[in-house]
Tab-separated table of C-alpha atoms in Angstrom:
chain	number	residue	atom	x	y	z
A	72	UNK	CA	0.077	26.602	-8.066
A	73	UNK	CA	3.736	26.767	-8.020
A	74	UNK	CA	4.197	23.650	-6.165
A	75	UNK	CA	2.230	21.863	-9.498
A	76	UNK	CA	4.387	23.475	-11.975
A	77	UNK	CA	7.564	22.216	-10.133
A	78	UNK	CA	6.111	18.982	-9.539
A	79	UNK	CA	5.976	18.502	-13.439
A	80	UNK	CA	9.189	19.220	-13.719
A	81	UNK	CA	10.428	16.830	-11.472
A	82	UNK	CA	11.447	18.951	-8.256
A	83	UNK	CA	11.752	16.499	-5.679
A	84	UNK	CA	11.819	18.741	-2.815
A	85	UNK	CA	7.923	19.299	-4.015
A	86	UNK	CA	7.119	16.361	-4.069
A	87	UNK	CA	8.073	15.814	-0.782
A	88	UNK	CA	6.490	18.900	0.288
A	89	UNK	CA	2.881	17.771	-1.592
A	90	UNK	CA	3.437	14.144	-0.099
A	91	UNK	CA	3.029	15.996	3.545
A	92	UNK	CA	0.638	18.260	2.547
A	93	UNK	CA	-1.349	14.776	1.325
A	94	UNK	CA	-0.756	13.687	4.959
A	95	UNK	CA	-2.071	16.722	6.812
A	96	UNK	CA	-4.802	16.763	4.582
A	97	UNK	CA	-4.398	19.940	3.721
A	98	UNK	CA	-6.583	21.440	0.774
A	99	UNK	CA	-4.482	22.849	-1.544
A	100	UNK	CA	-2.546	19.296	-2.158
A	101	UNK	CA	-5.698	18.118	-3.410
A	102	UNK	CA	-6.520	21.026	-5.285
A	103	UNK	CA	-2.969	20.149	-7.109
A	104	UNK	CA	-3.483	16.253	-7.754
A	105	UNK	CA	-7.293	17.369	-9.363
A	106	UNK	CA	-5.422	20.170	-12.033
A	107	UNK	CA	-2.831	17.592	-12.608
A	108	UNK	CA	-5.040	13.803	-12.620
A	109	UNK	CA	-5.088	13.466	-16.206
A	110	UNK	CA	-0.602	13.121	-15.851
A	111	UNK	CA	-1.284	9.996	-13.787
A	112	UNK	CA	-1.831	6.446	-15.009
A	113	UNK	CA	1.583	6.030	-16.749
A	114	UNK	CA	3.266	4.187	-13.383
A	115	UNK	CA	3.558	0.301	-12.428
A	116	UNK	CA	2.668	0.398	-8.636
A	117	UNK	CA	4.322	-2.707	-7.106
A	118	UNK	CA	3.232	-4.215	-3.571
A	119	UNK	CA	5.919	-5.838	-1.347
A	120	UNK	CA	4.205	-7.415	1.617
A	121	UNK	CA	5.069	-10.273	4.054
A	122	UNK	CA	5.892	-10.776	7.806
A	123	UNK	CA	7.866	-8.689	9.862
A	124	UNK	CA	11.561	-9.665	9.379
A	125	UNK	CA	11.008	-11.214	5.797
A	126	UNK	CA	13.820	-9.273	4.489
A	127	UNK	CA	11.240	-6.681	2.397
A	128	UNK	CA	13.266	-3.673	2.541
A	129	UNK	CA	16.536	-5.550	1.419
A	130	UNK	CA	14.619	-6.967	-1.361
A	131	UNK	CA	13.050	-3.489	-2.140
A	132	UNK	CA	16.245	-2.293	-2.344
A	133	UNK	CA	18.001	-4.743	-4.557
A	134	UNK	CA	14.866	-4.633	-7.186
A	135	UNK	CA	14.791	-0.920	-7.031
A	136	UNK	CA	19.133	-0.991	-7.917
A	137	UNK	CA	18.397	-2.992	-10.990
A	138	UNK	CA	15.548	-0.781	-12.436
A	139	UNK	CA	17.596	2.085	-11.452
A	140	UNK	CA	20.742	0.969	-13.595
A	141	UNK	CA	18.289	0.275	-16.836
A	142	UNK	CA	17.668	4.047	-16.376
A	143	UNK	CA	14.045	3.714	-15.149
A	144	UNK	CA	12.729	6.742	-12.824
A	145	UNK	CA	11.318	4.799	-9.178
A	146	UNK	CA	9.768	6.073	-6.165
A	147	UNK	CA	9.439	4.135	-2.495
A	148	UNK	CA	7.130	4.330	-0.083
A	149	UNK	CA	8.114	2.546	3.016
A	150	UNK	CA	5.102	2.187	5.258
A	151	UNK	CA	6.057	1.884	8.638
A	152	UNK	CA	4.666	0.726	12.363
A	153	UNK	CA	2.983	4.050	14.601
A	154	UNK	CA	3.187	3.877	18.372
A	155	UNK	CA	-0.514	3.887	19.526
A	156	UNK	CA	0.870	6.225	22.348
A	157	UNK	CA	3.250	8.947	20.921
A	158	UNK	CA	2.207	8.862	16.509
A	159	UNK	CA	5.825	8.648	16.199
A	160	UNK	CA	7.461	5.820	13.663
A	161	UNK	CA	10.941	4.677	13.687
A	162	UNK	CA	11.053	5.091	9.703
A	163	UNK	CA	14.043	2.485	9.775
A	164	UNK	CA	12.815	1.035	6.451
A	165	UNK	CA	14.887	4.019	4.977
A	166	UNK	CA	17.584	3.431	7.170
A	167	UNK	CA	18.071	0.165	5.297
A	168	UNK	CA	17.750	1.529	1.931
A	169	UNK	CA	19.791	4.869	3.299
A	170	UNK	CA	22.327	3.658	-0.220
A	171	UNK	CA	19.414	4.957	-2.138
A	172	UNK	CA	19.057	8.267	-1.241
A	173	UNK	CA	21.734	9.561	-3.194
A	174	UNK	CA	20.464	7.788	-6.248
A	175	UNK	CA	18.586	11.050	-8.798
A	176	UNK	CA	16.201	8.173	-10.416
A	177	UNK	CA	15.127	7.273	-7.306
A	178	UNK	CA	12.538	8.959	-4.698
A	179	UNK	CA	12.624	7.570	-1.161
A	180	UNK	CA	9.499	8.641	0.944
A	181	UNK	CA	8.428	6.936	4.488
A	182	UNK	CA	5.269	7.037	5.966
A	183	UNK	CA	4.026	6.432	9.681
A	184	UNK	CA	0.801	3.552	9.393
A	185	UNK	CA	-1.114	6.092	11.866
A	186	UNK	CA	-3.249	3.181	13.031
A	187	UNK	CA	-4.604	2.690	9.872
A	188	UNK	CA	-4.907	-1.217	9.946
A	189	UNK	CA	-3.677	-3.019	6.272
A	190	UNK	CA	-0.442	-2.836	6.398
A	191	UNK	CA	-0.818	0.998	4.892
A	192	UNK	CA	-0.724	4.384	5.431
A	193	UNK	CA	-4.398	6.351	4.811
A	194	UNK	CA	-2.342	9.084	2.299
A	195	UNK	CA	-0.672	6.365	0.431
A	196	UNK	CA	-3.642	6.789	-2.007
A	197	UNK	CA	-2.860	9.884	-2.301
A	198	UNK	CA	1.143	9.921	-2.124
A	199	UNK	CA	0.895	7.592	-5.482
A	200	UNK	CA	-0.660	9.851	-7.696
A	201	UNK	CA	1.639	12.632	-6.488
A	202	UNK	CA	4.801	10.084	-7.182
A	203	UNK	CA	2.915	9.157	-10.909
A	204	UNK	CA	2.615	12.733	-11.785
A	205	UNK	CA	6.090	13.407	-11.292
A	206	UNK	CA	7.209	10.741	-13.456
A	207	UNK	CA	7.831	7.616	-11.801
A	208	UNK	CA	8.272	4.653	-14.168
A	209	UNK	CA	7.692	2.245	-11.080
A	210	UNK	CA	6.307	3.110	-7.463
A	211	UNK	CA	7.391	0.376	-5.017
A	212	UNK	CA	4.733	0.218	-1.405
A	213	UNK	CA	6.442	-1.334	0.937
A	214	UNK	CA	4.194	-2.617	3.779
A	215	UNK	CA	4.196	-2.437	7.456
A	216	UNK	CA	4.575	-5.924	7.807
A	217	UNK	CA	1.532	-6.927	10.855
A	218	UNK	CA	0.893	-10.029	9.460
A	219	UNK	CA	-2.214	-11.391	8.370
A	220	UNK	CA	-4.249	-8.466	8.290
A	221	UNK	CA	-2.506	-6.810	5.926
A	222	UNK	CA	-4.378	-7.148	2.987
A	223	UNK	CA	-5.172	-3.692	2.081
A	224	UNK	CA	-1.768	-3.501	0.090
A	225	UNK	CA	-3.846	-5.579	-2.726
A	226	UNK	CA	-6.306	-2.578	-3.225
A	227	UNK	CA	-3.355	-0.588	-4.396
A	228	UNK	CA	-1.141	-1.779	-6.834
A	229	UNK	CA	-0.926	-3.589	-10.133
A	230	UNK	CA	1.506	-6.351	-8.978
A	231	UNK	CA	1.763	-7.609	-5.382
A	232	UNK	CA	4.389	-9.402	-3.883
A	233	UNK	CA	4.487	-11.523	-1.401
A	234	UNK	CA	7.915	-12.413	0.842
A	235	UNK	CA	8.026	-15.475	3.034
A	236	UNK	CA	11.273	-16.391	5.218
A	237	UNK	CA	11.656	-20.425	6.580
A	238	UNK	CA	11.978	-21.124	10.188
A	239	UNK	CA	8.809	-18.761	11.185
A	240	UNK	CA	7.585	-21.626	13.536
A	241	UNK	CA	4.268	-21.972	11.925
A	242	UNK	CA	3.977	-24.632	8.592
A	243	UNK	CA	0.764	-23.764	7.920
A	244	UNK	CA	1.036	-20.127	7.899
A	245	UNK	CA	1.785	-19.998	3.876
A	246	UNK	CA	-1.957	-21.347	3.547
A	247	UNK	CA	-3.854	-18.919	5.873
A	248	UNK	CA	-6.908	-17.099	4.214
A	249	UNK	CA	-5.987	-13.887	2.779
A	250	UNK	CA	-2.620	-14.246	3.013
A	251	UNK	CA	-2.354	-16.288	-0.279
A	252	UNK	CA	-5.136	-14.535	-2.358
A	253	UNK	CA	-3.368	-11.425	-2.244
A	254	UNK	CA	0.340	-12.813	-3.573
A	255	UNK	CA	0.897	-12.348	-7.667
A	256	UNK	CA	4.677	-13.774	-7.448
A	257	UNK	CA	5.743	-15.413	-4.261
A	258	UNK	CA	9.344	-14.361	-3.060
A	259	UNK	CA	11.118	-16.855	-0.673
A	260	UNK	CA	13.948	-15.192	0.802
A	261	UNK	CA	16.484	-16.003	2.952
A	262	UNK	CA	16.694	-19.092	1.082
A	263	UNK	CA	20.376	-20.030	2.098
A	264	UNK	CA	18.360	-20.954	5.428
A	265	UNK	CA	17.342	-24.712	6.115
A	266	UNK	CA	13.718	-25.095	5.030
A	267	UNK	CA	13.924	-23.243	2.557
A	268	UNK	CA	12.694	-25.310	-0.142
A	269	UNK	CA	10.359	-27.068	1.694
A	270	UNK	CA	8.399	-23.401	2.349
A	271	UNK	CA	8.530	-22.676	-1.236
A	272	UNK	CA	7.151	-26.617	-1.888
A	273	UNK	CA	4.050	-26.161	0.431
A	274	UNK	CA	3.638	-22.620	-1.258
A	275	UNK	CA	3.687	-24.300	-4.466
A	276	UNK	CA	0.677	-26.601	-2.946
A	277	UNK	CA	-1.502	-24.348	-1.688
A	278	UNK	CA	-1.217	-22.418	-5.229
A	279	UNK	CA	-2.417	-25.676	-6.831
A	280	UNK	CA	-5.768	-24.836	-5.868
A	281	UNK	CA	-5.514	-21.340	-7.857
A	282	UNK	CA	-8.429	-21.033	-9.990
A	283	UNK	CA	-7.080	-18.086	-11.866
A	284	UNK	CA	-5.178	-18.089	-15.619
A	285	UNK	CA	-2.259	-16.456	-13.642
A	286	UNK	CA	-0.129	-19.129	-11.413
A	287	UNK	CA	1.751	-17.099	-8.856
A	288	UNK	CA	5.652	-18.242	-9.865
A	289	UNK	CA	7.214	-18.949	-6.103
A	290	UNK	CA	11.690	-17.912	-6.345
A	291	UNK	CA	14.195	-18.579	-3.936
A	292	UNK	CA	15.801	-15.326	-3.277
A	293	UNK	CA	18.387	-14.445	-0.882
A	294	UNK	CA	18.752	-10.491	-0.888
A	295	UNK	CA	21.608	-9.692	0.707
A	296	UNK	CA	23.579	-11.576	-1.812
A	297	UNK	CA	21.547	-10.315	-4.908
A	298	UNK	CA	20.914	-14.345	-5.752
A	299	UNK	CA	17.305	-14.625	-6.906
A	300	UNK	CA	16.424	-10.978	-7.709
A	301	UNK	CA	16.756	-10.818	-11.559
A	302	UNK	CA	14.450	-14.020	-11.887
A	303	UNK	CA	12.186	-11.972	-9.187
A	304	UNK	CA	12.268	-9.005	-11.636
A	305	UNK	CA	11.514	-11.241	-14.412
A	306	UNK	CA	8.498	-12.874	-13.123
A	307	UNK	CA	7.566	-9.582	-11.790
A	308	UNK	CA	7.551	-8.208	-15.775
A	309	UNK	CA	5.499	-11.584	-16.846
A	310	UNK	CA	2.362	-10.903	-14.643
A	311	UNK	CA	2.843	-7.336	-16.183
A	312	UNK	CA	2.312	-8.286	-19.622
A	313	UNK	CA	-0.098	-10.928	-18.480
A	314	UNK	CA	-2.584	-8.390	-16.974
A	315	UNK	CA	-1.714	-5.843	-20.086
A	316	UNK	CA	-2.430	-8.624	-22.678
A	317	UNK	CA	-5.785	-10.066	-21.138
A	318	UNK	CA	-7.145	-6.854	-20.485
A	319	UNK	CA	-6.514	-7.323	-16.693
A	320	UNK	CA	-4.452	-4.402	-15.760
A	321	UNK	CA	-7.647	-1.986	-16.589
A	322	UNK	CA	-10.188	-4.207	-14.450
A	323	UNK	CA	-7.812	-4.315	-11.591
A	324	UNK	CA	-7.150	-0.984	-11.964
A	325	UNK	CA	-11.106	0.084	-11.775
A	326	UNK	CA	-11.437	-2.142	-8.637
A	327	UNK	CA	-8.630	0.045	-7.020
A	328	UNK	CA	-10.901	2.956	-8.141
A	329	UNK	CA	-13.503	1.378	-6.567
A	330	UNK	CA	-12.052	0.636	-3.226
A	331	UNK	CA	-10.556	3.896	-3.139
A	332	UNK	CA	-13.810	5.794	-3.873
A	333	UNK	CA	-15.483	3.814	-1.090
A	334	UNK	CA	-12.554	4.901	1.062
A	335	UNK	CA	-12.797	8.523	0.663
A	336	UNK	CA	-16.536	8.976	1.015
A	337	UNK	CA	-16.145	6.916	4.649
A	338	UNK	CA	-13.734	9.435	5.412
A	339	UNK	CA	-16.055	12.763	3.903
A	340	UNK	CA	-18.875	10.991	6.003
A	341	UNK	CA	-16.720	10.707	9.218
A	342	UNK	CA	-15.522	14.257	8.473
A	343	UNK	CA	-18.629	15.533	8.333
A	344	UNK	CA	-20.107	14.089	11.505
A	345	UNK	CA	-16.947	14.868	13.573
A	346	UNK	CA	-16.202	18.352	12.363
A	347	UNK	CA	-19.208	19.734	14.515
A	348	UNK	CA	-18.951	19.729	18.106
A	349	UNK	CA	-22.549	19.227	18.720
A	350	UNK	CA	-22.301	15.717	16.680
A	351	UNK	CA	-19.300	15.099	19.246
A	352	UNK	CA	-21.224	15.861	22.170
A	353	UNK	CA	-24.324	13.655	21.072
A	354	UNK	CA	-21.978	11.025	20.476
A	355	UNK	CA	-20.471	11.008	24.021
A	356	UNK	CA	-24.117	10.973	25.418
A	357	UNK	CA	-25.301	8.233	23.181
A	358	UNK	CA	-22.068	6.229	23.812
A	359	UNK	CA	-23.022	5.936	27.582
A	360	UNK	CA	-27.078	5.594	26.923
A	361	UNK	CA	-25.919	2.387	24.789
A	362	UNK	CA	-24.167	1.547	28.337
A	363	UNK	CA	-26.668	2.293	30.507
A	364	UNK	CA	-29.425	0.445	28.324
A	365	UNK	CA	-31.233	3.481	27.695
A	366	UNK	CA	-30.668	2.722	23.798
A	367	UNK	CA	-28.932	0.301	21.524
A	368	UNK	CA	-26.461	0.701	19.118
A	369	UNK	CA	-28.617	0.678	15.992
A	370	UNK	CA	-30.559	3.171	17.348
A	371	UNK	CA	-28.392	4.869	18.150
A	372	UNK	CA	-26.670	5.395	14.343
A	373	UNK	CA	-29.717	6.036	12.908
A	374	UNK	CA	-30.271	9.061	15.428
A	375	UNK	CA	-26.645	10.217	14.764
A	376	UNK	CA	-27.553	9.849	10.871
A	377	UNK	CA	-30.611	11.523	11.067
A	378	UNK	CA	-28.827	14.716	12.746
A	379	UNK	CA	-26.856	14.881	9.947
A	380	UNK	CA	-29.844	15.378	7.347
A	381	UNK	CA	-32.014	18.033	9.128
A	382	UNK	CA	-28.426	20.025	9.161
């Protein structure tokens, strides 16, 4: 357990060590977050989502400097695309934030989506408590940025935000279902660009149709001029104290739980029936019966299901 004790005192070197022990799934990670759960709980986990070429790691970056200079500890984790061919990932989220790595409050970590659809990685669960029990004041997940699929980003953190960019070709895509649900503060960036401020208007629309006490606040930003991101910050800190003064914060937090939970017994279950090569086998031969007509598919997974009670 030397990898715990220097994770409490702040060794970065293991926590990037636990973070790809986390990813290999390796045993004694989780052994590690168990002895050490009752340290998590004290960090703000903050979602930035949006399209692909929104400008999300600039923005990361620039909210990340002004925490950093009021002396608050922050972590990063920049999700990022997986080639379906190689498992390789580019990582260049980092590259853009490569300023930051010589920064001792803050803890850069990317992570390859692995196919995992959602816009995140399947350890990012897992990642964040490692990142809370070293001491993070604010962890920052930075999406993959697919599109509208990306939803998953929403069963994760306490504050999500959501960054749009004018001139995407598509009006209506600020009203599309799920995209909007999932948005606590609505960033515009790139806001110097024409359209601007008729993105944030129909934004503003759609939001009138909210049914919830919180109104998303929608902010101009540009990022790579710093205009925008203290009001960004600010609004970011209001939907804080709104969900720690209603009572929120908890019940979002114990739907994250819940989602998570859900998550990791899918994954014991799959485990469980693809650890044994026999299970394999009688897969591949019930994959081609369904084919061949000899059986159908809900048949099929109750056979596979009943296998795995008579062991």
């Amino acid at each position: 357990m030397e990898l715990a004790e220097r994770l409490l005192k702040g060794d970065r070197r293991a926590v990037a060590r636990l973070i790809s022990m986390v990813e290999s799934r390796e045993p004694e990670a989780f052994e590690i977050i168990k002895k050490l759960y009752s340290k998590t709980g004290n960090a703000y986990v903050i979602g930035i989502t949006g399209p692909p070429g929104a400008g999300k790691s600039t923005l990361t970056d620039k909210l990340v400097k002004k925490l950093s200079s009021r002396g608050k500890k922050i972590a990063i984790i920049a999700v990022d695309p997986t080639s379906p061919f190689t498992g390789g990932a580019i990582l260049g989220d980092r590259v853009r934030m490569s300023d930051l790595n010589t920064n001792p409050n803050v803890f850069i970590r990317s992570m390859g989506a692995r196919g995992h659809l959602g816009g995140v990685s399947k350890a990012t669960q897992g990642a964040i408590k490692v990142l809370d029990i070293y001491g993070a004041d604010y962890i920052f997940i930075e999406t993959v940025g697919v599109g509208q699929s990306e939803i998953d980003i929403v069963k994760t953190c306490d504050t999500t935000v959501m960054v749009m960019v004018p001139g995407l070709g598509d009006d209506i895509q600020a009203i599309k279902a799920g995209v909007m649900e999932i948005g606590d503060v609505f960033a515009v960036n790139k806001a110097d660009r024409d359209g601007a401020k008729r993105t944030a208007r129909e934004i503003d629309m759609v939001l009138d149709f909210n049914k919830s006490d919180w109104r998303p606040p929608v902010e101009l930003v540009v990022a790579v001029e710093n205009k925008g991101i203290d009001e960004l910050l600010e609004h970011i800190q209001k939907h804080r104290e709104y969900l720690e003064s209603t009572g929120k914060l908890i019940e979002r937090r114990i739907r994250n739980s819940k989602f998570e939970l859900i998550d990791l017994v899918q994954q014991k279950l799959m485990s469980i029936l693809f650890d044994k090569s026999n299970k394999e086998e009688l897969i591949n031969k019930l994959s081609k019966d369904i084919v061949d007509k000899i059986i159908d598919p809900y048949t099929a997974t109750e056979r596979i299901f009943n296998e795995i009670k008579m062991d």
